Backbone as JSON Lines, residues from 0, in Angstrom:
{"i":0,"aa":"M","n":[105.67,234.64,73.94],"ca":[105.94,234.76,75.35],"c":[106.96,235.87,75.57]}
{"i":1,"aa":"E","n":[106.65,236.81,76.43],"ca":[107.57,237.9,76.73],"c":[108.22,237.69,78.08]}
{"i":2,"aa":"M","n":[109.51,238.02,78.13],"ca":[110.27,237.94,79.37],"c":[110.91,239.29,79.6]}
{"i":3,"aa":"Q","n":[111.43,239.5,80.78],"ca":[112.16,240.73,81.07],"c":[113.49,240.38,81.67]}
{"i":4,"aa":"V","n":[114.49,241.21,81.4],"ca":[115.81,241.05,81.99],"c":[116.29,242.43,82.44]}
{"i":5,"aa":"Q","n":[116.97,242.46,83.57],"ca":[117.51,243.72,84.06],"c":[118.97,243.79,83.69]}
{"i":6,"aa":"S","n":[119.39,244.93,83.16],"ca":[120.79,245.17,82.84],"c":[121.41,245.99,83.95]}
{"i":7,"aa":"T","n":[122.61,245.63,84.36],"ca":[123.27,246.38,85.42],"c":[124.64,246.82,84.97]}
{"i":8,"aa":"I","n":[125.03,248.0,85.4],"ca":[126.38,248.51,85.2],"c":[126.89,248.87,86.58]}
{"i":9,"aa":"K","n":[127.96,248.2,86.99],"ca":[128.56,248.42,88.32],"c":[127.51,248.33,89.41]}
{"i":10,"aa":"G","n":[126.62,247.31,89.32],"ca":[125.66,247.06,90.37],"c":[124.39,247.88,90.31]}
{"i":11,"aa":"K","n":[124.3,248.84,89.39],"ca":[123.09,249.67,89.3],"c":[122.21,249.17,88.16]}
{"i":12,"aa":"I","n":[120.92,249.08,88.42],"ca":[119.99,248.69,87.37],"c":[119.82,249.89,86.45]}
{"i":13,"aa":"T","n":[120.09,249.69,85.15],"ca":[120.03,250.8,84.21],"c":[118.8,250.77,83.33]}
{"i":14,"aa":"E","n":[118.27,249.58,83.04],"ca":[117.08,249.51,82.2],"c":[116.49,248.11,82.28]}
{"i":15,"aa":"V","n":[115.26,248.01,81.88],"ca":[114.62,246.71,81.78],"c":[114.25,246.52,80.32]}
{"i":16,"aa":"K","n":[114.65,245.41,79.74],"ca":[114.38,245.14,78.33],"c":[113.28,244.11,78.19]}
{"i":17,"aa":"K","n":[112.41,244.31,77.25],"ca":[111.43,243.29,76.86],"c":[112.16,242.36,75.91]}
{"i":18,"aa":"L","n":[112.09,241.09,76.17],"ca":[112.78,240.12,75.34],"c":[111.83,239.57,74.29]}
{"i":19,"aa":"D","n":[112.43,239.12,73.18],"ca":[111.63,238.67,72.05],"c":[111.88,237.2,71.76]}
{"i":20,"aa":"N","n":[111.4,236.74,70.63],"ca":[111.52,235.34,70.24],"c":[112.96,234.89,69.97]}
{"i":21,"aa":"F","n":[113.89,235.83,69.8],"ca":[115.29,235.47,69.55],"c":[116.11,235.36,70.83]}
{"i":22,"aa":"W","n":[115.51,235.59,71.96],"ca":[116.22,235.56,73.24],"c":[116.67,234.13,73.58]}
{"i":23,"aa":"I","n":[117.93,234.0,74.03],"ca":[118.47,232.73,74.53],"c":[118.91,232.98,75.97]}
{"i":24,"aa":"E","n":[118.45,232.16,76.88],"ca":[118.84,232.31,78.28],"c":[120.35,232.16,78.43]}
{"i":25,"aa":"E","n":[120.94,233.0,79.26],"ca":[122.4,233.01,79.46],"c":[122.94,231.65,79.87]}
{"i":26,"aa":"K","n":[122.2,230.92,80.69],"ca":[122.68,229.62,81.18],"c":[122.77,228.57,80.07]}
{"i":27,"aa":"R","n":[122.16,228.84,78.91],"ca":[122.23,227.91,77.78],"c":[123.43,228.17,76.87]}
{"i":28,"aa":"L","n":[124.27,229.12,77.25],"ca":[125.44,229.46,76.44],"c":[126.72,229.31,77.25]}
{"i":29,"aa":"E","n":[127.72,228.75,76.63],"ca":[129.06,228.67,77.23],"c":[130.01,229.38,76.28]}
{"i":30,"aa":"V","n":[130.72,230.38,76.79],"ca":[131.69,231.11,75.98],"c":[133.08,230.57,76.29]}
{"i":31,"aa":"K","n":[133.82,230.24,75.26],"ca":[135.2,229.78,75.42],"c":[136.12,230.97,75.15]}
{"i":32,"aa":"Y","n":[136.34,231.76,76.2],"ca":[137.11,232.99,76.06],"c":[138.54,232.74,75.56]}
{"i":33,"aa":"E","n":[139.05,231.54,75.77],"ca":[140.41,231.21,75.31],"c":[140.44,230.91,73.81]}
{"i":34,"aa":"E","n":[139.26,230.8,73.17],"ca":[139.18,230.52,71.74],"c":[138.6,231.72,71.0]}
{"i":35,"aa":"S","n":[139.4,232.77,70.87],"ca":[138.97,233.99,70.2],"c":[138.96,233.79,68.69]}
{"i":36,"aa":"L","n":[137.9,234.25,68.05],"ca":[137.8,234.2,66.59],"c":[138.16,235.53,65.96]}
{"i":37,"aa":"G","n":[138.15,236.58,66.76],"ca":[138.48,237.9,66.25],"c":[137.99,239.0,67.16]}
{"i":38,"aa":"S","n":[138.46,240.19,66.88],"ca":[138.02,241.35,67.67],"c":[137.91,242.55,66.75]}
{"i":39,"aa":"G","n":[137.04,243.45,67.14],"ca":[136.82,244.65,66.36],"c":[136.66,245.85,67.27]}
{"i":40,"aa":"F","n":[136.23,246.94,66.69],"ca":[136.08,248.19,67.42],"c":[135.09,248.08,68.58]}
{"i":41,"aa":"S","n":[133.97,247.4,68.34],"ca":[132.91,247.39,69.35],"c":[132.68,246.05,70.03]}
{"i":42,"aa":"S","n":[133.33,244.98,69.54],"ca":[133.03,243.67,70.1],"c":[134.15,242.68,69.85]}
{"i":43,"aa":"N","n":[134.05,241.54,70.55],"ca":[134.96,240.42,70.37],"c":[134.11,239.19,70.05]}
{"i":44,"aa":"V","n":[134.69,238.26,69.27],"ca":[133.97,237.05,68.88],"c":[134.73,235.84,69.39]}
{"i":45,"aa":"Y","n":[134.0,234.93,70.03],"ca":[134.58,233.73,70.63],"c":[133.84,232.49,70.15]}
{"i":46,"aa":"V","n":[134.51,231.37,70.21],"ca":[133.85,230.08,70.03],"c":[133.01,229.84,71.27]}
{"i":47,"aa":"G","n":[131.85,229.25,71.08],"ca":[130.99,228.95,72.22],"c":[130.21,227.68,71.98]}
{"i":48,"aa":"K","n":[129.37,227.36,72.93],"ca":[128.52,226.17,72.86],"c":[127.1,226.59,73.23]}
{"i":49,"aa":"L","n":[126.15,226.15,72.4],"ca":[124.74,226.37,72.67],"c":[124.14,225.06,73.15]}
{"i":50,"aa":"F","n":[123.47,225.1,74.28],"ca":[122.8,223.93,74.83],"c":[121.31,224.04,74.51]}
{"i":51,"aa":"G","n":[120.77,223.03,73.87],"ca":[119.36,223.05,73.49],"c":[119.18,223.62,72.1]}
{"i":52,"aa":"T","n":[117.94,223.95,71.78],"ca":[117.57,224.45,70.46],"c":[117.78,225.95,70.38]}
{"i":53,"aa":"S","n":[118.33,226.41,69.26],"ca":[118.52,227.85,69.08],"c":[117.17,228.53,68.91]}
{"i":54,"aa":"A","n":[117.15,229.82,69.19],"ca":[115.92,230.59,69.02],"c":[115.5,230.57,67.56]}
{"i":55,"aa":"L","n":[116.45,230.68,66.63],"ca":[116.13,230.66,65.21],"c":[115.51,229.33,64.81]}
{"i":56,"aa":"A","n":[116.04,228.22,65.3],"ca":[115.53,226.89,64.95],"c":[114.09,226.71,65.41]}
{"i":57,"aa":"S","n":[113.72,227.37,66.49],"ca":[112.33,227.25,66.94],"c":[111.4,228.14,66.12]}
{"i":58,"aa":"L","n":[111.97,229.05,65.32],"ca":[111.16,229.95,64.49],"c":[111.15,229.56,63.01]}
{"i":59,"aa":"N","n":[112.15,228.77,62.58],"ca":[112.32,228.48,61.16],"c":[112.68,227.0,60.98]}
{"i":60,"aa":"T","n":[111.85,226.26,60.26],"ca":[112.08,224.82,60.09],"c":[113.31,224.5,59.25]}
{"i":61,"aa":"K","n":[113.85,225.46,58.5],"ca":[115.06,225.22,57.7],"c":[116.32,225.23,58.55]}
{"i":62,"aa":"T","n":[116.2,225.54,59.82],"ca":[117.39,225.73,60.67],"c":[117.41,224.79,61.88]}
{"i":63,"aa":"T","n":[116.77,223.64,61.76],"ca":[116.68,222.73,62.9],"c":[118.02,222.13,63.3]}
{"i":64,"aa":"Q","n":[119.04,222.24,62.45],"ca":[120.37,221.7,62.79],"c":[121.06,222.53,63.88]}
{"i":65,"aa":"F","n":[120.55,223.7,64.19],"ca":[121.18,224.56,65.18],"c":[120.67,224.27,66.58]}
{"i":66,"aa":"R","n":[121.12,223.15,67.13],"ca":[120.8,222.77,68.51],"c":[121.99,221.99,69.05]}
{"i":67,"aa":"D","n":[122.27,222.19,70.32],"ca":[123.4,221.51,70.97],"c":[124.63,221.54,70.05]}
{"i":68,"aa":"C","n":[125.06,222.74,69.7],"ca":[126.13,222.87,68.71],"c":[127.14,223.96,69.11]}
{"i":69,"aa":"K","n":[128.31,223.89,68.44],"ca":[129.29,224.95,68.59],"c":[128.77,226.18,67.85]}
{"i":70,"aa":"V","n":[129.02,227.34,68.4],"ca":[128.54,228.6,67.82],"c":[129.64,229.66,67.92]}
{"i":71,"aa":"A","n":[129.43,230.76,67.23],"ca":[130.26,231.95,67.41],"c":[129.45,232.91,68.27]}
{"i":72,"aa":"I","n":[130.09,233.48,69.28],"ca":[129.39,234.42,70.17],"c":[130.1,235.76,70.11]}
{"i":73,"aa":"K","n":[129.38,236.76,69.65],"ca":[129.91,238.12,69.5],"c":[129.43,238.94,70.69]}
{"i":74,"aa":"I","n":[130.39,239.42,71.5],"ca":[130.06,240.11,72.75],"c":[130.56,241.54,72.7]}
{"i":75,"aa":"A","n":[129.7,242.48,73.08],"ca":[130.08,243.89,73.12],"c":[131.23,244.09,74.11]}
{"i":76,"aa":"N","n":[132.13,245.01,73.77],"ca":[133.25,245.31,74.67],"c":[132.78,245.92,75.98]}
{"i":77,"aa":"E","n":[131.82,246.8,75.93],"ca":[131.3,247.48,77.12],"c":[129.79,247.59,76.99]}
{"i":78,"aa":"Y","n":[129.09,247.58,78.11],"ca":[127.65,247.8,78.07],"c":[127.36,249.21,78.54]}
{"i":79,"aa":"G","n":[126.45,249.87,77.84],"ca":[126.09,251.24,78.2],"c":[126.86,252.26,77.4]}
{"i":80,"aa":"N","n":[127.86,251.81,76.68],"ca":[128.64,252.72,75.84],"c":[128.18,252.58,74.4]}
{"i":81,"aa":"N","n":[128.79,253.34,73.51],"ca":[128.45,253.3,72.1],"c":[128.64,251.9,71.52]}
{"i":82,"aa":"E","n":[129.63,251.14,72.01],"ca":[129.89,249.79,71.51],"c":[128.66,248.9,71.66]}
{"i":83,"aa":"S","n":[128.0,249.02,72.78],"ca":[126.82,248.22,73.04],"c":[125.67,248.6,72.11]}
{"i":84,"aa":"K","n":[125.53,249.88,71.87],"ca":[124.47,250.35,70.97],"c":[124.7,249.83,69.56]}
{"i":85,"aa":"I","n":[125.96,249.78,69.13],"ca":[126.29,249.23,67.8],"c":[125.84,247.78,67.72]}
{"i":86,"aa":"L","n":[126.14,246.99,68.76],"ca":[125.76,245.59,68.76],"c":[124.24,245.42,68.82]}
{"i":87,"aa":"E","n":[123.56,246.25,69.58],"ca":[122.1,246.18,69.65],"c":[121.48,246.49,68.28]}
{"i":88,"aa":"T","n":[122.08,247.44,67.55],"ca":[121.62,247.76,66.19],"c":[121.82,246.56,65.27]}
{"i":89,"aa":"E","n":[122.96,245.88,65.42],"ca":[123.24,244.69,64.62],"c":[122.25,243.57,64.93]}
{"i":90,"aa":"I","n":[121.88,243.42,66.2],"ca":[120.89,242.41,66.58],"c":[119.57,242.69,65.87]}
{"i":91,"aa":"E","n":[119.14,243.94,65.88],"ca":[117.87,244.31,65.22],"c":[117.96,244.08,63.72]}
{"i":92,"aa":"L","n":[119.1,244.39,63.11],"ca":[119.29,244.15,61.67],"c":[119.21,242.66,61.35]}
{"i":93,"aa":"M","n":[119.86,241.83,62.16],"ca":[119.86,240.39,61.92],"c":[118.45,239.81,62.08]}
{"i":94,"aa":"K","n":[117.66,240.36,63.0],"ca":[116.27,239.92,63.13],"c":[115.5,240.25,61.87]}
{"i":95,"aa":"K","n":[115.75,241.42,61.33],"ca":[115.06,241.86,60.11],"c":[115.45,241.0,58.91]}
{"i":96,"aa":"I","n":[116.71,240.64,58.82],"ca":[117.18,239.81,57.7],"c":[116.62,238.41,57.79]}
{"i":97,"aa":"G","n":[116.57,237.86,59.0],"ca":[116.06,236.5,59.16],"c":[117.05,235.47,58.63]}
{"i":98,"aa":"Y","n":[116.51,234.4,58.06],"ca":[117.38,233.33,57.57],"c":[117.52,233.39,56.05]}
{"i":99,"aa":"H","n":[118.75,233.29,55.58],"ca":[119.06,233.15,54.15],"c":[120.32,232.3,54.07]}
{"i":100,"aa":"E","n":[120.35,231.36,53.14],"ca":[121.47,230.42,53.09],"c":[122.82,231.06,52.82]}
{"i":101,"aa":"H","n":[122.86,232.3,52.33],"ca":[124.13,232.95,52.04],"c":[124.47,234.07,53.02]}
{"i":102,"aa":"I","n":[123.79,234.09,54.16],"ca":[124.11,235.04,55.23],"c":[124.24,234.24,56.52]}
{"i":103,"aa":"V","n":[125.31,234.48,57.25],"ca":[125.51,233.78,58.52],"c":[124.32,234.12,59.42]}
{"i":104,"aa":"P","n":[123.58,233.11,59.86],"ca":[122.37,233.42,60.64],"c":[122.67,233.74,62.1]}
{"i":105,"aa":"M","n":[121.87,234.69,62.62],"ca":[121.87,234.93,64.05],"c":[120.95,233.88,64.64]}
{"i":106,"aa":"L","n":[121.49,233.04,65.5],"ca":[120.72,231.97,66.12],"c":[119.91,232.48,67.3]}
{"i":107,"aa":"G","n":[120.28,233.65,67.78],"ca":[119.61,234.28,68.9],"c":[120.51,235.32,69.5]}
{"i":108,"aa":"W","n":[120.08,235.89,70.61],"ca":[120.92,236.84,71.33],"c":[120.7,236.66,72.82]}
{"i":109,"aa":"S","n":[121.64,237.17,73.59],"ca":[121.58,237.0,75.04],"c":[122.36,238.12,75.71]}
{"i":110,"aa":"M","n":[122.57,237.97,76.99],"ca":[123.44,238.87,77.76],"c":[124.52,237.99,78.41]}
{"i":111,"aa":"K","n":[125.76,238.41,78.31],"ca":[126.88,237.74,78.97],"c":[127.65,238.8,79.73]}
{"i":112,"aa":"Q","n":[127.83,238.6,81.0],"ca":[128.51,239.57,81.86],"c":[127.88,240.95,81.72]}
{"i":113,"aa":"N","n":[126.54,240.97,81.67],"ca":[125.76,242.2,81.55],"c":[126.03,242.97,80.26]}
{"i":114,"aa":"K","n":[126.44,242.25,79.21],"ca":[126.68,242.86,77.9],"c":[125.87,242.08,76.86]}
{"i":115,"aa":"P","n":[125.3,242.8,75.88],"ca":[124.56,242.09,74.84],"c":[125.5,241.25,73.98]}
{"i":116,"aa":"C","n":[125.01,240.11,73.5],"ca":[125.81,239.28,72.6],"c":[124.93,238.64,71.54]}
{"i":117,"aa":"L","n":[125.51,238.45,70.37],"ca":[124.86,237.74,69.28],"c":[125.37,236.32,69.29]}
{"i":118,"aa":"V","n":[124.49,235.38,69.04],"ca":[124.87,233.98,68.89],"c":[124.69,233.66,67.41]}
{"i":119,"aa":"L","n":[125.8,233.29,66.76],"ca":[125.82,233.1,65.32],"c":[126.27,231.69,64.96]}
{"i":120,"aa":"E","n":[125.95,231.28,63.75],"ca":[126.47,230.01,63.24],"c":[127.99,230.1,63.21]}
{"i":121,"aa":"L","n":[128.65,229.03,63.63],"ca":[130.11,228.96,63.57],"c":[130.49,228.38,62.22]}
{"i":122,"aa":"C","n":[131.19,229.15,61.41],"ca":[131.59,228.71,60.08],"c":[133.05,228.26,60.08]}
{"i":123,"aa":"E","n":[133.42,227.53,59.06],"ca":[134.72,226.88,59.0],"c":[135.89,227.8,58.66]}
{"i":124,"aa":"G","n":[135.67,228.85,57.94],"ca":[136.76,229.72,57.52],"c":[136.21,230.95,56.83]}
{"i":125,"aa":"N","n":[137.1,231.74,56.22],"ca":[136.62,232.91,55.5],"c":[137.16,232.91,54.07]}
{"i":126,"aa":"L","n":[136.52,233.69,53.22],"ca":[136.82,233.7,51.8],"c":[138.25,234.15,51.52]}
{"i":127,"aa":"L","n":[138.73,235.14,52.25],"ca":[140.09,235.64,52.03],"c":[141.12,234.52,52.22]}
{"i":128,"aa":"N","n":[141.01,233.78,53.31],"ca":[141.95,232.67,53.54],"c":[141.76,231.56,52.52]}
{"i":129,"aa":"Y","n":[140.52,231.31,52.12],"ca":[140.24,230.26,51.13],"c":[140.93,230.59,49.8]}
{"i":130,"aa":"V","n":[140.8,231.84,49.36],"ca":[141.41,232.25,48.09],"c":[142.93,232.2,48.19]}
{"i":131,"aa":"R","n":[143.47,232.61,49.32],"ca":[144.93,232.56,49.5],"c":[145.46,231.13,49.39]}
{"i":132,"aa":"K","n":[144.72,230.17,49.96],"ca":[145.16,228.77,49.94],"c":[144.85,228.08,48.62]}
{"i":133,"aa":"N","n":[143.85,228.56,47.9],"ca":[143.38,227.9,46.68],"c":[143.43,228.86,45.49]}
{"i":134,"aa":"H","n":[144.58,229.43,45.22],"ca":[144.66,230.43,44.15],"c":[144.53,229.8,42.75]}
{"i":135,"aa":"D","n":[144.43,228.5,42.67],"ca":[144.21,227.84,41.39],"c":[142.75,227.38,41.24]}
{"i":136,"aa":"V","n":[141.83,228.15,41.84],"ca":[140.4,227.82,41.79],"c":[139.94,227.83,40.33]}
{"i":137,"aa":"Q","n":[139.18,226.8,39.96],"ca":[138.65,226.72,38.59],"c":[137.65,227.83,38.36]}
{"i":138,"aa":"F","n":[137.58,228.29,37.12],"ca":[136.71,229.39,36.75],"c":[135.26,229.11,37.15]}
{"i":139,"aa":"K","n":[134.78,227.89,36.91],"ca":[133.4,227.52,37.23],"c":[133.13,227.68,38.73]}
{"i":140,"aa":"H","n":[134.08,227.28,39.56],"ca":[133.94,227.42,41.01],"c":[134.0,228.9,41.4]}
{"i":141,"aa":"F","n":[134.85,229.66,40.76],"ca":[134.98,231.1,41.02],"c":[133.66,231.81,40.73]}
{"i":142,"aa":"I","n":[133.01,231.47,39.6],"ca":[131.72,232.07,39.25],"c":[130.66,231.71,40.31]}
{"i":143,"aa":"S","n":[130.69,230.48,40.8],"ca":[129.76,230.07,41.86],"c":[129.95,230.92,43.12]}
{"i":144,"aa":"I","n":[131.21,231.16,43.49],"ca":[131.51,231.99,44.66],"c":[130.97,233.41,44.45]}
{"i":145,"aa":"L","n":[131.21,233.98,43.29],"ca":[130.73,235.34,43.0],"c":[129.2,235.41,43.06]}
{"i":146,"aa":"W","n":[128.53,234.39,42.51],"ca":[127.07,234.35,42.53],"c":[126.54,234.33,43.97]}
{"i":147,"aa":"Q","n":[127.18,233.56,44.83],"ca":[126.75,233.48,46.23],"c":[126.96,234.82,46.94]}
{"i":148,"aa":"I","n":[128.06,235.51,46.62],"ca":[128.31,236.84,47.19],"c":[127.2,237.8,46.78]}
{"i":149,"aa":"V","n":[126.85,237.77,45.51],"ca":[125.79,238.64,45.01],"c":[124.47,238.34,45.71]}
{"i":150,"aa":"Q","n":[124.11,237.07,45.84],"ca":[122.85,236.7,46.49],"c":[122.8,237.2,47.94]}
{"i":151,"aa":"G","n":[123.88,237.03,48.68],"ca":[123.91,237.5,50.07],"c":[123.78,239.0,50.16]}
{"i":152,"aa":"N","n":[124.48,239.72,49.27],"ca":[124.42,241.19,49.3],"c":[123.07,241.73,48.87]}
{"i":153,"aa":"V","n":[122.41,241.07,47.95],"ca":[121.07,241.49,47.55],"c":[120.14,241.46,48.76]}
{"i":154,"aa":"I","n":[120.2,240.4,49.54],"ca":[119.36,240.31,50.74],"c":[119.7,241.44,51.71]}
{"i":155,"aa":"Y","n":[121.01,241.7,51.92],"ca":[121.4,242.8,52.81],"c":[120.75,244.11,52.37]}
{"i":156,"aa":"F","n":[120.87,244.43,51.1],"ca":[120.36,245.71,50.62],"c":[118.84,245.75,50.55]}
{"i":157,"aa":"L","n":[118.2,244.62,50.24],"ca":[116.73,244.59,50.23],"c":[116.15,244.8,51.62]}
{"i":158,"aa":"K","n":[116.86,244.37,52.63],"ca":[116.38,244.53,54.01],"c":[116.79,245.88,54.59]}
{"i":159,"aa":"H","n":[117.21,246.79,53.75],"ca":[117.56,248.16,54.15],"c":[118.74,248.22,55.1]}
{"i":160,"aa":"S","n":[119.71,247.38,54.86],"ca":[120.9,247.37,55.71],"c":[121.74,248.61,55.45]}
{"i":161,"aa":"T","n":[122.24,249.19,56.53],"ca":[123.18,250.3,56.39],"c":[124.61,249.82,56.59]}
{"i":162,"aa":"H","n":[124.78,248.51,56.73],"ca":[126.1,247.92,56.91],"c":[126.92,248.17,55.66]}
{"i":163,"aa":"S","n":[128.16,248.56,55.81],"ca":[129.01,248.77,54.65],"c":[129.32,247.45,53.96]}
{"i":164,"aa":"F","n":[129.79,247.53,52.73],"ca":[130.09,246.31,51.96],"c":[131.17,245.52,52.69]}
{"i":165,"aa":"P","n":[130.92,244.25,52.97],"ca":[131.88,243.45,53.74],"c":[133.18,243.2,52.97]}
{"i":166,"aa":"S","n":[134.28,243.14,53.69],"ca":[135.57,242.8,53.09],"c":[135.63,241.28,52.93]}
{"i":167,"aa":"P","n":[136.58,240.75,52.12],"ca":[136.66,239.3,51.92],"c":[136.82,238.52,53.21]}
{"i":168,"aa":"S","n":[137.41,239.11,54.24],"ca":[137.57,238.38,55.5],"c":[136.25,238.21,56.24]}
{"i":169,"aa":"H","n":[135.2,238.98,55.85],"ca":[133.88,238.85,56.47],"c":[133.02,237.8,55.79]}
{"i":170,"aa":"F","n":[133.46,237.29,54.65],"ca":[132.72,236.23,53.97],"c":[133.2,234.92,54.56]}
{"i":171,"aa":"T","n":[132.28,234.11,55.03],"ca":[132.65,232.86,55.68],"c":[132.22,231.67,54.84]}
{"i":172,"aa":"L","n":[132.83,230.53,55.12],"ca":[132.52,229.32,54.39],"c":[131.94,228.3,55.36]}
{"i":173,"aa":"S","n":[130.82,227.74,54.99],"ca":[130.2,226.68,55.76],"c":[129.98,225.53,54.8]}
{"i":174,"aa":"L","n":[130.8,224.5,54.94],"ca":[130.86,223.4,53.98],"c":[131.21,223.99,52.62]}
{"i":175,"aa":"V","n":[130.33,223.93,51.63],"ca":[130.63,224.5,50.33],"c":[129.77,225.73,50.05]}
{"i":176,"aa":"I","n":[129.1,226.25,51.06],"ca":[128.23,227.4,50.89],"c":[128.92,228.63,51.44]}
{"i":177,"aa":"L","n":[128.98,229.68,50.65],"ca":[129.57,230.95,51.06],"c":[128.5,231.74,51.8]}
{"i":178,"aa":"K","n":[128.9,232.36,52.91],"ca":[127.97,233.18,53.69],"c":[128.62,234.5,54.04]}
{"i":179,"aa":"I","n":[127.8,235.54,54.12],"ca":[128.28,236.87,54.53],"c":[128.01,237.02,56.0]}
């Protein structure tokens, strides 16, 4: 099923986008702007809430847990500028990667305040903080962490990702599974 959405900048219609299977209606997302998870050059990430089933869960039976859940929402700083194009490129990359247990999945994408946004799994922490708190990690557990990093990066490179190698703060932890 194809839908269309109009993007506006300062009240002017700038383009019409064809939406795909990863589209999530804006009304199904709540962004908690007071709960920032981080910010970068082109976007900010906030805690949010997804109402209903994620777009990914409707496409992949391994992801049915992603419904009526807390999520991370990455929103472009500006729409129509280079920042927005960076985020749109990331959306296309995440669609290409699809689901892998060692990569934080894109649950879908939407528009918030006329800016593109990614809806991602909300993870518990990141590898850098985990290592700082647990510097006495057993060798066996350390090898498991390294193996999971390798598996996630193999998928990135096999899918022709041009994303640079992630820093330890970009590796997230979801229960006992490491994700990039």
